[in-house]
Amino acid sequence: MIDAYEIIGLVAAVLTTTAFVPQVVKAWKSKNTESLSLPMFIIFFVGIILWLLYGIHLNSFAMILANTITAFLALILIILKLKYK
Amino acid sequence: MIDAYEIIGLVAAVLTTTAFVPQVVKAWKSKNTESLSLPMFIIFFVGIILWLLYGIHLNSFAMILANTITAFLALILIILKLKYK
């Protein structure tokens, strides 16, 4: 049985992952990425990859799930920022 | 002794936390938050609070450190977005 803390972890995973969707949609539709910070998303992307490794070490499904999807979405934002700079 | 994975977790903590600093500085200086997504940062903030609880459960110093600081920085971005919308 999944304990309460694993559910908190999974909800956290869904929220921090979902948070990137409106930003990706906004950047994609508006083609405006002027106030997005490129250094932020590059540093963030590398950090997320390390969180993924750490999550694998902790054997945390929530962390592995969240960081895999977030890394992918952050990469899309980096590509959009470079495309529409 | 700290093992290699705890160091990966701490580096991840520093990177994903640091990633928010250029975004905060950029929003603060430019007073332009037009292409920042408010829903993103609100959902993200709530998610980070849940990651903090999950990190406390896992007894992970890296997760507690990162999510405390990131929650604070995300809150600043939400305030700037509301101020300069």
PDB file of C-alpha atoms in Angstrom:
ATOM      1  CA  MET A   1       0.000   0.000   0.000  1.00  0.00           C
ATOM      2  CA  ILE A   2       1.179   3.493  -0.843  1.00  0.00           C
ATOM      3  CA  ASP A   3       1.671   5.601   2.283  1.00  0.00           C
ATOM      4  CA  ALA A   4       0.481   9.199   2.670  1.00  0.00           C
ATOM      5  CA  TYR A   5       3.924  10.661   2.009  1.00  0.00           C
ATOM      6  CA  GLU A   6       4.210   8.870  -1.326  1.00  0.00           C
ATOM      7  CA  ILE A   7       0.890  10.451  -2.301  1.00  0.00           C
ATOM      8  CA  ILE A   8       2.243  13.881  -1.272  1.00  0.00           C
ATOM      9  CA  GLY A   9       5.302  13.163  -3.432  1.00  0.00           C
ATOM     10  CA  LEU A  10       3.142  12.175  -6.398  1.00  0.00           C
ATOM     11  CA  VAL A  11       0.907  15.263  -6.066  1.00  0.00           C
ATOM     12  CA  ALA A  12       4.070  17.392  -5.838  1.00  0.00           C
ATOM     13  CA  ALA A  13       5.326  15.640  -8.989  1.00  0.00           C
ATOM     14  CA  VAL A  14       2.102  16.373 -10.873  1.00  0.00           C
ATOM     15  CA  LEU A  15       2.049  20.049  -9.766  1.00  0.00           C
ATOM     16  CA  THR A  16       5.672  20.984 -10.477  1.00  0.00           C
ATOM     17  CA  THR A  17       5.472  19.138 -13.805  1.00  0.00           C
ATOM     18  CA  THR A  18       2.109  20.656 -14.777  1.00  0.00           C
ATOM     19  CA  ALA A  19       3.441  24.108 -13.861  1.00  0.00           C
ATOM     20  CA  PHE A  20       5.615  24.056 -16.963  1.00  0.00           C
ATOM     21  CA  VAL A  21       2.761  23.363 -19.364  1.00  0.00           C
ATOM     22  CA  PRO A  22       1.170  26.877 -19.349  1.00  0.00           C
ATOM     23  CA  GLN A  23       4.631  28.408 -19.744  1.00  0.00           C
ATOM     24  CA  VAL A  24       5.409  26.170 -22.740  1.00  0.00           C
ATOM     25  CA  VAL A  25       1.982  26.880 -24.307  1.00  0.00           C
ATOM     26  CA  LYS A  26       2.371  30.628 -23.691  1.00  0.00           C
ATOM     27  CA  ALA A  27       5.857  30.771 -25.230  1.00  0.00           C
ATOM     28  CA  TRP A  28       4.752  28.560 -28.137  1.00  0.00           C
ATOM     29  CA  LYS A  29       1.596  30.560 -29.000  1.00  0.00           C
ATOM     30  CA  SER A  30       2.847  34.084 -28.380  1.00  0.00           C
ATOM     31  CA  LYS A  31       6.297  33.457 -29.898  1.00  0.00           C
ATOM     32  CA  ASN A  32       7.332  35.916 -27.169  1.00  0.00           C
ATOM     33  CA  THR A  33      10.039  34.670 -24.831  1.00  0.00           C
ATOM     34  CA  GLU A  34      11.584  38.078 -24.106  1.00  0.00           C
ATOM     35  CA  SER A  35      11.107  38.033 -20.340  1.00  0.00           C
ATOM     36  CA  LEU A  36      12.134  34.390 -19.975  1.00  0.00           C
ATOM     37  CA  SER A  37      15.650  34.014 -18.655  1.00  0.00           C
ATOM     38  CA  LEU A  38      17.807  31.642 -20.733  1.00  0.00           C
ATOM     39  CA  PRO A  39      20.430  31.162 -17.961  1.00  0.00           C
ATOM     40  CA  MET A  40      17.598  30.206 -15.614  1.00  0.00           C
ATOM     41  CA  PHE A  41      16.322  27.435 -17.830  1.00  0.00           C
ATOM     42  CA  ILE A  42      19.770  26.052 -18.697  1.00  0.00           C
ATOM     43  CA  ILE A  43      20.887  25.907 -15.033  1.00  0.00           C
ATOM     44  CA  PHE A  44      17.463  24.519 -14.106  1.00  0.00           C
ATOM     45  CA  PHE A  45      17.672  21.803 -16.782  1.00  0.00           C
ATOM     46  CA  VAL A  46      21.075  20.578 -15.523  1.00  0.00           C
ATOM     47  CA  GLY A  47      19.785  20.648 -11.935  1.00  0.00           C
ATOM     48  CA  ILE A  48      16.725  18.595 -12.892  1.00  0.00           C
ATOM     49  CA  ILE A  49      18.949  15.935 -14.507  1.00  0.00           C
ATOM     50  CA  LEU A  50      20.879  15.701 -11.200  1.00  0.00           C
ATOM     51  CA  TRP A  51      17.607  15.475  -9.205  1.00  0.00           C
ATOM     52  CA  LEU A  52      16.651  12.622 -11.521  1.00  0.00           C
ATOM     53  CA  LEU A  53      19.885  10.764 -10.636  1.00  0.00           C
ATOM     54  CA  TYR A  54      19.287  11.496  -6.938  1.00  0.00           C
ATOM     55  CA  GLY A  55      15.680  10.249  -7.232  1.00  0.00           C
ATOM     56  CA  ILE A  56      16.917   7.014  -8.832  1.00  0.00           C
ATOM     57  CA  HIS A  57      19.300   6.645  -5.865  1.00  0.00           C
ATOM     58  CA  LEU A  58      16.462   7.224  -3.366  1.00  0.00           C
ATOM     59  CA  ASN A  59      14.310   4.805  -5.368  1.00  0.00           C
ATOM     60  CA  SER A  60      11.567   7.463  -5.389  1.00  0.00           C
ATOM     61  CA  PHE A  61       9.044   6.899  -8.166  1.00  0.00           C
ATOM     62  CA  ALA A  62       7.618  10.427  -7.645  1.00  0.00           C
ATOM     63  CA  MET A  63      11.045  12.044  -8.143  1.00  0.00           C
ATOM     64  CA  ILE A  64      11.913   9.904 -11.186  1.00  0.00           C
ATOM     65  CA  LEU A  65       8.543  10.641 -12.819  1.00  0.00           C
ATOM     66  CA  ALA A  66       8.588  14.382 -12.089  1.00  0.00           C
ATOM     67  CA  ASN A  67      12.181  15.039 -13.085  1.00  0.00           C
ATOM     68  CA  THR A  68      12.008  13.069 -16.332  1.00  0.00           C
ATOM     69  CA  ILE A  69       8.976  15.039 -17.573  1.00  0.00           C
ATOM     70  CA  THR A  70      10.222  18.381 -16.197  1.00  0.00           C
ATOM     71  CA  ALA A  71      13.591  17.935 -17.928  1.00  0.00           C
ATOM     72  CA  PHE A  72      11.767  17.363 -21.224  1.00  0.00           C
ATOM     73  CA  LEU A  73       9.559  20.479 -20.774  1.00  0.00           C
ATOM     74  CA  ALA A  74      12.499  22.661 -19.700  1.00  0.00           C
ATOM     75  CA  LEU A  75      14.337  21.539 -22.828  1.00  0.00           C
ATOM     76  CA  ILE A  76      11.381  22.634 -24.992  1.00  0.00           C
ATOM     77  CA  LEU A  77      11.448  26.100 -23.325  1.00  0.00           C
ATOM     78  CA  ILE A  78      15.196  26.392 -23.981  1.00  0.00           C
ATOM     79  CA  ILE A  79      14.613  25.551 -27.662  1.00  0.00           C
ATOM     80  CA  LEU A  80      11.733  28.096 -27.917  1.00  0.00           C
ATOM     81  CA  LYS A  81      13.849  30.773 -26.208  1.00  0.00           C
ATOM     82  CA  LEU A  82      16.708  30.192 -28.662  1.00  0.00           C
ATOM     83  CA  LYS A  83      14.294  30.159 -31.616  1.00  0.00           C
ATOM     84  CA  TYR A  84      12.379  33.356 -30.712  1.00  0.00           C
ATOM     85  CA  LYS A  85      15.122  35.364 -29.036  1.00  0.00           C
TER      86      LYS A  85
ATOM     87  CA  MET B   1      30.839  10.741   5.533  1.00  0.00           C
ATOM     88  CA  ILE B   2      28.570  12.110   2.826  1.00  0.00           C
ATOM     89  CA  ASP B   3      28.153   9.647  -0.037  1.00  0.00           C
ATOM     90  CA  ALA B   4      28.379  10.542  -3.735  1.00  0.00           C
ATOM     91  CA  TYR B   5      24.599  10.615  -4.182  1.00  0.00           C
ATOM     92  CA  GLU B   6      24.145  13.134  -1.368  1.00  0.00           C
ATOM     93  CA  ILE B   7      26.663  15.363  -3.192  1.00  0.00           C
ATOM     94  CA  ILE B   8      24.649  14.948  -6.434  1.00  0.00           C
ATOM     95  CA  GLY B   9      21.526  15.926  -4.457  1.00  0.00           C
ATOM     96  CA  LEU B  10      23.248  18.996  -3.009  1.00  0.00           C
ATOM     97  CA  VAL B  11      24.577  20.109  -6.426  1.00  0.00           C
ATOM     98  CA  ALA B  12      21.061  19.604  -7.832  1.00  0.00           C
ATOM     99  CA  ALA B  13      19.721  21.710  -4.935  1.00  0.00           C
ATOM    100  CA  VAL B  14      22.182  24.525  -5.656  1.00  0.00           C
ATOM    101  CA  LEU B  15      21.453  24.478  -9.424  1.00  0.00           C
ATOM    102  CA  THR B  16      17.648  24.396  -9.335  1.00  0.00           C
ATOM    103  CA  THR B  17      17.676  27.039  -6.592  1.00  0.00           C
ATOM    104  CA  THR B  18      20.224  29.260  -8.362  1.00  0.00           C
ATOM    105  CA  ALA B  19      18.208  28.966 -11.582  1.00  0.00           C
ATOM    106  CA  PHE B  20      15.552  31.221 -10.105  1.00  0.00           C
ATOM    107  CA  VAL B  21      17.939  34.041  -9.259  1.00  0.00           C
ATOM    108  CA  PRO B  22      18.481  35.384 -12.842  1.00  0.00           C
ATOM    109  CA  GLN B  23      14.714  35.213 -13.424  1.00  0.00           C
ATOM    110  CA  VAL B  24      14.002  37.187 -10.248  1.00  0.00           C
ATOM    111  CA  VAL B  25      16.719  39.754 -11.085  1.00  0.00           C
ATOM    112  CA  LYS B  26      15.453  40.061 -14.680  1.00  0.00           C
ATOM    113  CA  ALA B  27      11.826  40.578 -13.610  1.00  0.00           C
ATOM    114  CA  TRP B  28      12.882  42.980 -10.857  1.00  0.00           C
ATOM    115  CA  LYS B  29      15.130  45.163 -13.064  1.00  0.00           C
ATOM    116  CA  SER B  30      13.098  45.157 -16.281  1.00  0.00           C
ATOM    117  CA  LYS B  31       9.734  45.479 -14.512  1.00  0.00           C
ATOM    118  CA  ASN B  32       8.609  43.309 -17.457  1.00  0.00           C
ATOM    119  CA  THR B  33       6.890  40.073 -16.517  1.00  0.00           C
ATOM    120  CA  GLU B  34       4.654  39.875 -19.587  1.00  0.00           C
ATOM    121  CA  SER B  35       5.851  36.508 -20.864  1.00  0.00           C
ATOM    122  CA  LEU B  36       5.986  34.937 -17.403  1.00  0.00           C
ATOM    123  CA  SER B  37       3.034  32.662 -16.773  1.00  0.00           C
ATOM    124  CA  LEU B  38       1.253  33.378 -13.474  1.00  0.00           C
ATOM    125  CA  PRO B  39      -0.542  29.976 -13.384  1.00  0.00           C
ATOM    126  CA  MET B  40       2.855  28.321 -13.829  1.00  0.00           C
ATOM    127  CA  PHE B  41       4.376  29.989 -10.814  1.00  0.00           C
ATOM    128  CA  ILE B  42       1.352  29.487  -8.565  1.00  0.00           C
ATOM    129  CA  ILE B  43       1.069  25.757  -9.383  1.00  0.00           C
ATOM    130  CA  PHE B  44       4.854  25.470  -9.091  1.00  0.00           C
ATOM    131  CA  PHE B  45       4.857  27.172  -5.668  1.00  0.00           C
ATOM    132  CA  VAL B  46       2.242  24.768  -4.258  1.00  0.00           C
ATOM    133  CA  GLY B  47       4.160  21.814  -5.746  1.00  0.00           C
ATOM    134  CA  ILE B  48       7.411  22.981  -4.149  1.00  0.00           C
ATOM    135  CA  ILE B  49       5.724  23.171  -0.730  1.00  0.00           C
ATOM    136  CA  LEU B  50       4.628  19.523  -1.181  1.00  0.00           C
ATOM    137  CA  TRP B  51       8.170  18.508  -2.278  1.00  0.00           C
ATOM    138  CA  LEU B  52       9.392  20.159   0.926  1.00  0.00           C
ATOM    139  CA  LEU B  53       7.031  17.959   3.002  1.00  0.00           C
ATOM    140  CA  TYR B  54       8.130  14.897   1.012  1.00  0.00           C
ATOM    141  CA  GLY B  55      11.810  15.823   1.533  1.00  0.00           C
ATOM    142  CA  ILE B  56      11.212  16.108   5.286  1.00  0.00           C
ATOM    143  CA  HIS B  57       9.654  12.610   5.158  1.00  0.00           C
ATOM    144  CA  LEU B  58      12.678  11.237   3.235  1.00  0.00           C
ATOM    145  CA  ASN B  59      14.963  13.027   5.701  1.00  0.00           C
ATOM    146  CA  SER B  60      16.811  14.506   2.703  1.00  0.00           C
ATOM    147  CA  PHE B  61      18.789  17.625   3.620  1.00  0.00           C
ATOM    148  CA  ALA B  62      19.263  18.449  -0.098  1.00  0.00           C
ATOM    149  CA  MET B  63      15.500  18.408  -0.742  1.00  0.00           C
ATOM    150  CA  ILE B  64      14.652  20.429   2.375  1.00  0.00           C
ATOM    151  CA  LEU B  65      17.307  23.051   1.553  1.00  0.00           C
ATOM    152  CA  ALA B  66      16.370  23.356  -2.134  1.00  0.00           C
ATOM    153  CA  ASN B  67      12.618  23.471  -1.694  1.00  0.00           C
ATOM    154  CA  THR B  68      12.674  25.999   1.141  1.00  0.00           C
ATOM    155  CA  ILE B  69      14.735  28.485  -0.892  1.00  0.00           C
ATOM    156  CA  THR B  70      12.923  27.760  -4.175  1.00  0.00           C
ATOM    157  CA  ALA B  71       9.524  28.323  -2.527  1.00  0.00           C
ATOM    158  CA  PHE B  72      10.746  31.714  -1.302  1.00  0.00           C
ATOM    159  CA  LEU B  73      12.059  32.714  -4.768  1.00  0.00           C
ATOM    160  CA  ALA B  74       8.912  31.495  -6.550  1.00  0.00           C
ATOM    161  CA  LEU B  75       6.855  33.598  -4.138  1.00  0.00           C
ATOM    162  CA  ILE B  76       8.908  36.693  -5.039  1.00  0.00           C
ATOM    163  CA  LEU B  77       8.236  36.038  -8.768  1.00  0.00           C
ATOM    164  CA  ILE B  78       4.502  35.702  -8.079  1.00  0.00           C
ATOM    165  CA  ILE B  79       4.540  39.057  -6.244  1.00  0.00           C
ATOM    166  CA  LEU B  80       6.500  40.738  -9.082  1.00  0.00           C
ATOM    167  CA  LYS B  81       4.121  39.272 -11.680  1.00  0.00           C
ATOM    168  CA  LEU B  82       1.101  40.623  -9.780  1.00  0.00           C
ATOM    169  CA  LYS B  83       2.792  44.000  -9.298  1.00  0.00           C
ATOM    170  CA  TYR B  84       3.899  44.517 -12.923  1.00  0.00           C
ATOM    171  CA  LYS B  85       1.081  42.726 -14.772  1.00  0.00           C
TER     172      LYS B  85
END
